[in-house]
MMTF fields as JSON, N, C-alpha, C and O atoms, coordinates in Angstrom:
{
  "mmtfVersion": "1.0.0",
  "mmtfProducer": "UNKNOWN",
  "numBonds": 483,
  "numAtoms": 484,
  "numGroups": 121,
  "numChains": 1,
  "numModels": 1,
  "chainsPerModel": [1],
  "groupsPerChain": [121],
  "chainIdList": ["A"],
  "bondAtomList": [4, 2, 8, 6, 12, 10, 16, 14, 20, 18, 24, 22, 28, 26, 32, 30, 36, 34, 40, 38, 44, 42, 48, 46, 52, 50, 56, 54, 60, 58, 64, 62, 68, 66, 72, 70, 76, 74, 80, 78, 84, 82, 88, 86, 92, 90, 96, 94, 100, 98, 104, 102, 108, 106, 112, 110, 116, 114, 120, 118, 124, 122, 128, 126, 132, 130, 136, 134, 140, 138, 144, 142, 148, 146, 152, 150, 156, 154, 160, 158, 164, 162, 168, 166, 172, 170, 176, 174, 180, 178, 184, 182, 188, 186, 192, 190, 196, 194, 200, 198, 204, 202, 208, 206, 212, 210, 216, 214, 220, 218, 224, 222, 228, 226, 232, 230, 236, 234, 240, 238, 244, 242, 248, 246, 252, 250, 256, 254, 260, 258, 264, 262, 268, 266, 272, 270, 276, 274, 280, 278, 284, 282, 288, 286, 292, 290, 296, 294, 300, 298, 304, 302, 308, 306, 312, 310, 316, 314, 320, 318, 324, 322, 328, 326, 332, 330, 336, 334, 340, 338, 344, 342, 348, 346, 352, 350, 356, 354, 360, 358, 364, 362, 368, 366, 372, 370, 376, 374, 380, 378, 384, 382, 388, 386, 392, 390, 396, 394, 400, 398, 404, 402, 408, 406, 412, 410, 416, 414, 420, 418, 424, 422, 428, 426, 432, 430, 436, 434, 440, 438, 444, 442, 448, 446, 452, 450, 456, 454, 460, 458, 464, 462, 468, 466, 472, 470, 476, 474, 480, 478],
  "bondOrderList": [1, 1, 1, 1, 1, 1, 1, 1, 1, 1, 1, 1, 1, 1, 1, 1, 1, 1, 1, 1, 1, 1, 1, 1, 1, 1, 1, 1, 1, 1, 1, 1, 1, 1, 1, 1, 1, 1, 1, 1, 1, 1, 1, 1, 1, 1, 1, 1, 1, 1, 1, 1, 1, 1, 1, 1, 1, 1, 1, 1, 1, 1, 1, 1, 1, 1, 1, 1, 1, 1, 1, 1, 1, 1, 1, 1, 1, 1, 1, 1, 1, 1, 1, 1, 1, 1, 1, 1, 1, 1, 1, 1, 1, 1, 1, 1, 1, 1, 1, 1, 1, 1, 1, 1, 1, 1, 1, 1, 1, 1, 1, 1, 1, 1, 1, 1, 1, 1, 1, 1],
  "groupList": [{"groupName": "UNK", "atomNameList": ["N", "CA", "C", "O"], "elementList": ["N", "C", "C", "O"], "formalChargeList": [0, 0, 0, 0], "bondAtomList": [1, 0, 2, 1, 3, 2], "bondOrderList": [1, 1, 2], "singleLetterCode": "X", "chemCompType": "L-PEPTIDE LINKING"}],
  "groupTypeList": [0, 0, 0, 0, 0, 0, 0, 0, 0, 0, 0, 0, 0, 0, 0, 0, 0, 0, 0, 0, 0, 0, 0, 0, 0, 0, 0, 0, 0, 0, 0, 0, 0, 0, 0, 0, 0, 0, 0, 0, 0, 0, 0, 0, 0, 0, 0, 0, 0, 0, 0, 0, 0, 0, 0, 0, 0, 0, 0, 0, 0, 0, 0, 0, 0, 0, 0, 0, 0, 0, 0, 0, 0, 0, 0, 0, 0, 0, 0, 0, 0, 0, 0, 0, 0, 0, 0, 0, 0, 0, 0, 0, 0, 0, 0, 0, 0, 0, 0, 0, 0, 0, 0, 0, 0, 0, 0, 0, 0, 0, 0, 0, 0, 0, 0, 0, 0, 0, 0, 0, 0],
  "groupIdList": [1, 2, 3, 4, 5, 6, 7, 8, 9, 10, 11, 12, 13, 14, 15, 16, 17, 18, 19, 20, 21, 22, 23, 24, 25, 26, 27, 28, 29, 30, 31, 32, 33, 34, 35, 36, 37, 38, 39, 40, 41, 42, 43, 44, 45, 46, 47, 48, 49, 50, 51, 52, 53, 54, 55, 56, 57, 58, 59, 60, 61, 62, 63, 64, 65, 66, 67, 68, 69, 70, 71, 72, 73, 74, 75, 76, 77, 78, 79, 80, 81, 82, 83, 84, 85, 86, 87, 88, 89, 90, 91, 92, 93, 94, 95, 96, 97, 98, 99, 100, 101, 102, 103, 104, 105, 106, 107, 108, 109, 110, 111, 112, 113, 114, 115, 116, 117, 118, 119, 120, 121],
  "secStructList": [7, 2, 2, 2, 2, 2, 2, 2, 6, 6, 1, 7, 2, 2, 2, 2, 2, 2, 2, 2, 2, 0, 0, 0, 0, 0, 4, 4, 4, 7, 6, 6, 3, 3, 3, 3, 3, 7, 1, 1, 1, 3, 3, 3, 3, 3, 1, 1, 1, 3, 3, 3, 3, 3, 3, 1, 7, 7, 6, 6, 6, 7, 1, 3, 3, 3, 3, 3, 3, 6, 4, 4, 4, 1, 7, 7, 6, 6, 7, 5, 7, 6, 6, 7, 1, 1, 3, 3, 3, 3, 3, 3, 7, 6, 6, 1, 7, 7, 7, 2, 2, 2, 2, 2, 2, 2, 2, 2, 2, 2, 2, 2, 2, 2, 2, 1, 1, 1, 1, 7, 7],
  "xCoordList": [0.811, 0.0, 0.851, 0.359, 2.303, 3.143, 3.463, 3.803, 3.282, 2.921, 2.052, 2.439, 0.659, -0.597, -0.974, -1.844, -0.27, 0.304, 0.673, 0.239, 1.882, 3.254, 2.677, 3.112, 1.56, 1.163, -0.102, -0.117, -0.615, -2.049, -0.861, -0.861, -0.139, 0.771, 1.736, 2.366, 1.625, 2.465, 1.664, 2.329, 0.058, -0.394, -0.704, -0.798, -0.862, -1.443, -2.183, -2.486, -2.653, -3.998, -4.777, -5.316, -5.204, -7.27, -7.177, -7.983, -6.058, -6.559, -6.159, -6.617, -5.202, -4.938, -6.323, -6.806, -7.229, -8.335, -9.14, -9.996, -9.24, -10.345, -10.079, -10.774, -9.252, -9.059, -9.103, -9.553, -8.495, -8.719, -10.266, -10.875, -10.826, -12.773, -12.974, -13.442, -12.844, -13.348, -12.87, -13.654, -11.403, -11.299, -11.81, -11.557, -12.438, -13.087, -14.817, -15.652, -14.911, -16.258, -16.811, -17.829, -15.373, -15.988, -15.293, -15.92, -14.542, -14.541, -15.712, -15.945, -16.781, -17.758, -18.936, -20.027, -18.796, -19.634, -19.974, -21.152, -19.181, -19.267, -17.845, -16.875, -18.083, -16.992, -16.442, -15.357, -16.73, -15.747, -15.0, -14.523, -14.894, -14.271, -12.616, -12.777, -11.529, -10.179, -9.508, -9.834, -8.294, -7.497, -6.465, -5.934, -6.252, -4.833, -3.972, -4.232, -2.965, -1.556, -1.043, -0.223, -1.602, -1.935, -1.398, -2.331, -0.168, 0.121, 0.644, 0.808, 0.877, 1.117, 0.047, 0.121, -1.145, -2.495, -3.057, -2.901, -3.672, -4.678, -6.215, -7.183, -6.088, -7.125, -7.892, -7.377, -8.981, -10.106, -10.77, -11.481, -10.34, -10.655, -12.368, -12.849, -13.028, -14.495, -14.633, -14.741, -14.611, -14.657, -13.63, -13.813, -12.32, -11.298, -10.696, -9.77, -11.295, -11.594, -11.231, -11.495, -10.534, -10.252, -11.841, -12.418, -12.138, -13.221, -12.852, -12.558, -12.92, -12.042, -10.989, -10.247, -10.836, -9.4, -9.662, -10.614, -8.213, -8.548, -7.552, -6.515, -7.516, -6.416, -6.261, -7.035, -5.254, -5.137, -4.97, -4.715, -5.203, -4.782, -5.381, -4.759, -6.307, -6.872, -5.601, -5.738, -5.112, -4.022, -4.651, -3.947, -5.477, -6.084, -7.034, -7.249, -7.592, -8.943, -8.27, -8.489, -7.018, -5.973, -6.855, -6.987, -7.5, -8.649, -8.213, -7.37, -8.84, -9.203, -10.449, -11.372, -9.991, -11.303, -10.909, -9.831, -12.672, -12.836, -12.998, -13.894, -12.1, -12.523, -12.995, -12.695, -14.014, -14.763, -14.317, -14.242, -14.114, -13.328, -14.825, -15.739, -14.952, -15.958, -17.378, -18.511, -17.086, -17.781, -18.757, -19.905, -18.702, -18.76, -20.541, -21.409, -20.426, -21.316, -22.525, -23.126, -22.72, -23.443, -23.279, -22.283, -24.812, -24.883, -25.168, -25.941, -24.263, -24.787, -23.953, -22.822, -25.241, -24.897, -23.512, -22.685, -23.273, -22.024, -20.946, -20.059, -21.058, -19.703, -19.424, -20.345, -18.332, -18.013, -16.646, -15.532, -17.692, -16.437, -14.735, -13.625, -15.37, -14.262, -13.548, -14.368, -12.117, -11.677, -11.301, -10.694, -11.639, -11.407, -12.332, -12.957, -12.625, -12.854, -14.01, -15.205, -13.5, -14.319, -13.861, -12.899, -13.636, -13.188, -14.297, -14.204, -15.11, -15.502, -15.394, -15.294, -15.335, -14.38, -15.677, -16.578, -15.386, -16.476, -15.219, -14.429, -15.167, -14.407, -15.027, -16.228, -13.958, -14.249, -13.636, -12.42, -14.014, -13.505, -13.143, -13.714, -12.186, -11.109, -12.161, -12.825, -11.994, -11.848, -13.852, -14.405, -14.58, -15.79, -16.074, -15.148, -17.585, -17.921, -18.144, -18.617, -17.853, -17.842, -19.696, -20.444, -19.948, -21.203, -21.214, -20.61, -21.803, -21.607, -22.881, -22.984, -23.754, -25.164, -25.049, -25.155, -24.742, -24.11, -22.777, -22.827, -21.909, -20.481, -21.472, -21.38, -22.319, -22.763, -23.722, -24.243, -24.112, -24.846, -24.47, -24.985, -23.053, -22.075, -21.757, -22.309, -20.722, -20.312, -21.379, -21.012, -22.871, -23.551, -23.577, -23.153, -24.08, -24.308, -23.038, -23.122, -21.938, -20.969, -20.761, -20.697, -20.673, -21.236, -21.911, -21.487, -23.429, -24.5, -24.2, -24.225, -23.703, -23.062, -22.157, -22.556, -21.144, -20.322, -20.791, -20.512, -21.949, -22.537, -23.378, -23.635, -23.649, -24.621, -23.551, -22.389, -24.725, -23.603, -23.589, -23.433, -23.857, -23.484, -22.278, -21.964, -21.662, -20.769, -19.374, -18.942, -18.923, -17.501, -16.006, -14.904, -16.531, -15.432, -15.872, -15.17],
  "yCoordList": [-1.203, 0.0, 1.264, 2.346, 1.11, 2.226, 3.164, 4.346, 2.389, 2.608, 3.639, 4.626, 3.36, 4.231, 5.183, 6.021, 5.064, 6.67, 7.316, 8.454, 7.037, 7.852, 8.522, 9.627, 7.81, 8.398, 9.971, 11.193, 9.374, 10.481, 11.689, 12.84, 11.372, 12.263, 13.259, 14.137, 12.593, 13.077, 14.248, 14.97, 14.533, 15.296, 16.374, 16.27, 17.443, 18.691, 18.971, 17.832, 19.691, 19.563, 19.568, 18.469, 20.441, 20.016, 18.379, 17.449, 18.51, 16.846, 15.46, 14.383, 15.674, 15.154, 14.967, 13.881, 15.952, 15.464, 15.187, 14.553, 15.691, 15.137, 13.463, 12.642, 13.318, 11.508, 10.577, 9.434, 11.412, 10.491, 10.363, 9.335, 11.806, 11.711, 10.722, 9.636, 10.943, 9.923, 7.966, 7.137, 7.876, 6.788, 6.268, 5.207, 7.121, 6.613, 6.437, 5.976, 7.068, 7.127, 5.664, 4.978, 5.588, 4.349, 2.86, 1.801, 2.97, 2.293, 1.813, 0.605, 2.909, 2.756, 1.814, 1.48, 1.655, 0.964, -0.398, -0.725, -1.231, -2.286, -2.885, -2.731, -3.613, -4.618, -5.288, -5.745, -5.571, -5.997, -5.37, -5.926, -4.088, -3.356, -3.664, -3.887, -3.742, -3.589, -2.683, -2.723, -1.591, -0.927, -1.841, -2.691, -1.251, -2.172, -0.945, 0.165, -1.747, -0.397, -1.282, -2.196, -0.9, -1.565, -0.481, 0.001, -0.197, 0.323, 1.77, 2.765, 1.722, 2.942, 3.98, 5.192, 3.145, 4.08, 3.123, 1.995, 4.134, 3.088, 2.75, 3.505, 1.479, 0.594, -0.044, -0.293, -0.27, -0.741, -1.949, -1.982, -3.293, -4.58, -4.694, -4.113, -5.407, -5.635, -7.62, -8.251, -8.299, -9.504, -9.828, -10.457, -9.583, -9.967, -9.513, -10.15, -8.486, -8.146, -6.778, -6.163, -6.286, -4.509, -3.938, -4.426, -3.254, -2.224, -0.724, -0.084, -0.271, 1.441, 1.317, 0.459, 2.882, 3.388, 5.07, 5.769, 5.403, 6.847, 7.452, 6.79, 8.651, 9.291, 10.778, 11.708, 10.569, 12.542, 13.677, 14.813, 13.107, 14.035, 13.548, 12.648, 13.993, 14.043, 14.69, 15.909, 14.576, 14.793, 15.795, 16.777, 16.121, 17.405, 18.467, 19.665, 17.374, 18.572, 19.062, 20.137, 17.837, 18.754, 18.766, 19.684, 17.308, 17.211, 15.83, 15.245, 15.269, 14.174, 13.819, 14.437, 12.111, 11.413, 9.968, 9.58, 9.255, 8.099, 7.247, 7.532, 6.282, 5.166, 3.838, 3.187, 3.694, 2.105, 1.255, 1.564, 0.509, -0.675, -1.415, -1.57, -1.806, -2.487, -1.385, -1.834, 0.046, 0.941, 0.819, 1.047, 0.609, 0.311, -0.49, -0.409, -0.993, -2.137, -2.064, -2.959, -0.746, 0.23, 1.907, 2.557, 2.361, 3.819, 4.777, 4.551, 6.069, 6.897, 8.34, 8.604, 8.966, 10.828, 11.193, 11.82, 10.572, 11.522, 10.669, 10.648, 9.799, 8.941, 9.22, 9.48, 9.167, 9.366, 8.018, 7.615, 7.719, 6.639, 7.115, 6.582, 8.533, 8.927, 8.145, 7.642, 7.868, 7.021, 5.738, 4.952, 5.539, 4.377, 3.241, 3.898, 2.379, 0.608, 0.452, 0.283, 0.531, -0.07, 0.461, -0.297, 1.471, 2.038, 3.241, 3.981, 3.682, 5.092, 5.594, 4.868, 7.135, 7.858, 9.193, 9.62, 9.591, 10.668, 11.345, 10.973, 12.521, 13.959, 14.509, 14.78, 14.769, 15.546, 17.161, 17.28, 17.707, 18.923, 19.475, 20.384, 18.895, 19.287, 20.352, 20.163, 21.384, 22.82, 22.657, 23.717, 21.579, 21.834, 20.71, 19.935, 20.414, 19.439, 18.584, 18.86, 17.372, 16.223, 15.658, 15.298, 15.723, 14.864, 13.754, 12.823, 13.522, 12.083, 11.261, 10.116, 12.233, 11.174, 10.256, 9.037, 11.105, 10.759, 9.506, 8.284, 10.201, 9.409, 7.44, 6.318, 8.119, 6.265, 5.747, 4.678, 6.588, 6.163, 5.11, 3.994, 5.621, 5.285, 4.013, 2.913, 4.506, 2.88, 1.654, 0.483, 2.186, 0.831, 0.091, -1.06, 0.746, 0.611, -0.55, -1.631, 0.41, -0.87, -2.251, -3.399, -1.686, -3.367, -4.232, -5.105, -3.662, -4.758, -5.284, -6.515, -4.439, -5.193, -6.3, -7.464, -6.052, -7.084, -8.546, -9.703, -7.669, -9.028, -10.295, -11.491, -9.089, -10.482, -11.66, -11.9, -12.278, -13.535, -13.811, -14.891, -12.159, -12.204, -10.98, -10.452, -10.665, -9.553, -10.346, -11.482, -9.298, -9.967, -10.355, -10.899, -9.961, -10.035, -10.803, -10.873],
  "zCoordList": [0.0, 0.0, 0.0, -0.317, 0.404, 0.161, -1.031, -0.968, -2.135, -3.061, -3.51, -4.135, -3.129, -3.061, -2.29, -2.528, -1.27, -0.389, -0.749, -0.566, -1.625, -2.018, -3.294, -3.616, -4.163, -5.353, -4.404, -4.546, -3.863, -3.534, -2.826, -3.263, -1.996, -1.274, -1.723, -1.134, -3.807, -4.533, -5.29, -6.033, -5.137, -6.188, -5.297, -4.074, -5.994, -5.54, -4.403, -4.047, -3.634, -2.372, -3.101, -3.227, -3.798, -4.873, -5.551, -5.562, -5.988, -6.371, -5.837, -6.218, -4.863, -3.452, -3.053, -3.373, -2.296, -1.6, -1.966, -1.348, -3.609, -4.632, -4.506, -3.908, -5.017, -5.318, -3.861, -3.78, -2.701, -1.215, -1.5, -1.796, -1.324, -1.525, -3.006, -3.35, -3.113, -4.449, -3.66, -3.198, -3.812, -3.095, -1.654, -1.083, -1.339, -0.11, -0.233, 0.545, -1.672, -1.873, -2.739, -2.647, -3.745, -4.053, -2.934, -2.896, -2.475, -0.95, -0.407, -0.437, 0.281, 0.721, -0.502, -0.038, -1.164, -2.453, -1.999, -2.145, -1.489, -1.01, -1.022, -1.763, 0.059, 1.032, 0.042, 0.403, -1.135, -1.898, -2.874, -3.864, -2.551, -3.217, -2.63, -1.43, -2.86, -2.368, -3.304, -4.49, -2.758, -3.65, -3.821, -3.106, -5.495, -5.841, -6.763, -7.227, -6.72, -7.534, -9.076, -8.986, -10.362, -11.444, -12.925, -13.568, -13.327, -14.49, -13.885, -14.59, -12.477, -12.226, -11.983, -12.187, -11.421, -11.141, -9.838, -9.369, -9.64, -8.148, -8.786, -8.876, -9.151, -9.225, -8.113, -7.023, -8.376, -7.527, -8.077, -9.081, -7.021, -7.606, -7.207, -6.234, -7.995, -7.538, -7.4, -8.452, -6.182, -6.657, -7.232, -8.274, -6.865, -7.541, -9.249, -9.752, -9.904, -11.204, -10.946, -9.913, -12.068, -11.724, -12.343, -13.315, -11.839, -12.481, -12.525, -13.534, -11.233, -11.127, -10.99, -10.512, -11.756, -11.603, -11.526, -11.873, -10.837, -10.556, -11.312, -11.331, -12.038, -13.034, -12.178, -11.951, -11.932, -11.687, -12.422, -12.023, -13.99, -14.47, -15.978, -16.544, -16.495, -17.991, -19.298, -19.195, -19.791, -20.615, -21.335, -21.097, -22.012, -22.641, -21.876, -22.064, -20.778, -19.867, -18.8, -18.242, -18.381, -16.872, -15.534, -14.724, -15.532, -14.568, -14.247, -14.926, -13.12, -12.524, -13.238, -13.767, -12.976, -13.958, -12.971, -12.522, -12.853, -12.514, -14.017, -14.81, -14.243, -15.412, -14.788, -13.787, -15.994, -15.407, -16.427, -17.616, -16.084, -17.138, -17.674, -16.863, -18.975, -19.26, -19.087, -18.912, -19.17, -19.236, -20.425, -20.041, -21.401, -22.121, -22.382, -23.252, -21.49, -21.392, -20.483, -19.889, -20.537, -19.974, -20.255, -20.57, -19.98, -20.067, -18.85, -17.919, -19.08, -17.517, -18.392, -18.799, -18.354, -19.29, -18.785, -19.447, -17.091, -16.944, -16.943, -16.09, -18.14, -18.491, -19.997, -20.771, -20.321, -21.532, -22.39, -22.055, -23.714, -24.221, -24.75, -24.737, -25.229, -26.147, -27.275, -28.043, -27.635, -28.099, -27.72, -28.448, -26.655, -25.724, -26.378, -27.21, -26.448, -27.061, -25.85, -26.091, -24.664, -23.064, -22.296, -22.17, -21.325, -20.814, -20.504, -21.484, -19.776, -19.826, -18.972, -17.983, -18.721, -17.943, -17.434, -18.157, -16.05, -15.503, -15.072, -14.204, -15.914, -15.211, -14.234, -14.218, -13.067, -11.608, -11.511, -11.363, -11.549, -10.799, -9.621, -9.018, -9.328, -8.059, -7.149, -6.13, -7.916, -7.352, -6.937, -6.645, -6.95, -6.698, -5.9, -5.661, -5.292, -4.291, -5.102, -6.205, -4.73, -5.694, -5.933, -5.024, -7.04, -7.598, -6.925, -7.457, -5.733, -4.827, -5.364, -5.804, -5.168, -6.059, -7.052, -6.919, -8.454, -9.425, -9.242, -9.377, -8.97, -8.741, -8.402, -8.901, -7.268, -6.793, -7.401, -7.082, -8.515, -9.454, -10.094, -10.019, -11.103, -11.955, -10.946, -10.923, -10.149, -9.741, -9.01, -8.908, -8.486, -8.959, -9.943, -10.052, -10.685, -12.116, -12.998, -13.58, -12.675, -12.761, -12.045, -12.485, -10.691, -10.033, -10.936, -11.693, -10.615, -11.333, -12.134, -12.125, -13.378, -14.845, -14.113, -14.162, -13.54, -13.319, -12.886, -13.202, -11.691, -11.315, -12.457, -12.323, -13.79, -14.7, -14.73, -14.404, -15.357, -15.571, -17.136, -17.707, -17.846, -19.225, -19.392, -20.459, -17.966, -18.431, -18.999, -18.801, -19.728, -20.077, -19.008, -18.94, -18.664, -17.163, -16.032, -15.023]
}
């Protein structure tokens, strides 16, 4: 877990406490959520399976973004595919109170998918 200290401890204060709040938000999602350290990002296993991941940094928007792996395979307005294949991604804004409604919208939503027993994963 030293690892995943050393990364949150490494970013800015707005997006430092953005991503602790965010990681503690999807934490709270359910008990089978565990953090993991995966490509050089902090991933979030569901059931043993990565689903989240947290980015500190959008390469063109210069924002924090939650990605759902297998996003894809589901819809929610405040996710976006972009060029990504499966992957969809909800930009956060640091500098504002985090969309918590929303945010636990999205990661039910991913759960459930995971849970069919027609998801790909």
């Amino acid at each position: 877990m030293k690892t995943l200290d050393n990364f949150y401890a490494s970013l800015p204060d707005a997006t430092q406490s953005c991503l602790l709040a965010l990681r503690d938000l999807i934490l709270a999602q359910s008990e089978r959520l565990t953090p993991a350290w995966k490509w050089n990002t902090p991933f979030f296993d569901y059931k043993g399976r990565y689903l989240f991941y947290l980015s500190a940094r959008h390469k063109k928007l210069d924002c924090p973004y939650i990605g759902v792996v297998n996003g894809n395979e589901f819809d929610h307005p405040a996710l976006t595919l972009g060029n990504r294949a499966q992957i969809k991604i909800m930009f956060i804004n640091p500098e504002e109170d985090l969309p918590v409604e929303q945010i636990t919208e999205v990661l039910q939503l991913a759960m459930a998918q995971r849970d069919q027993p027609n998801s790909r994963t």
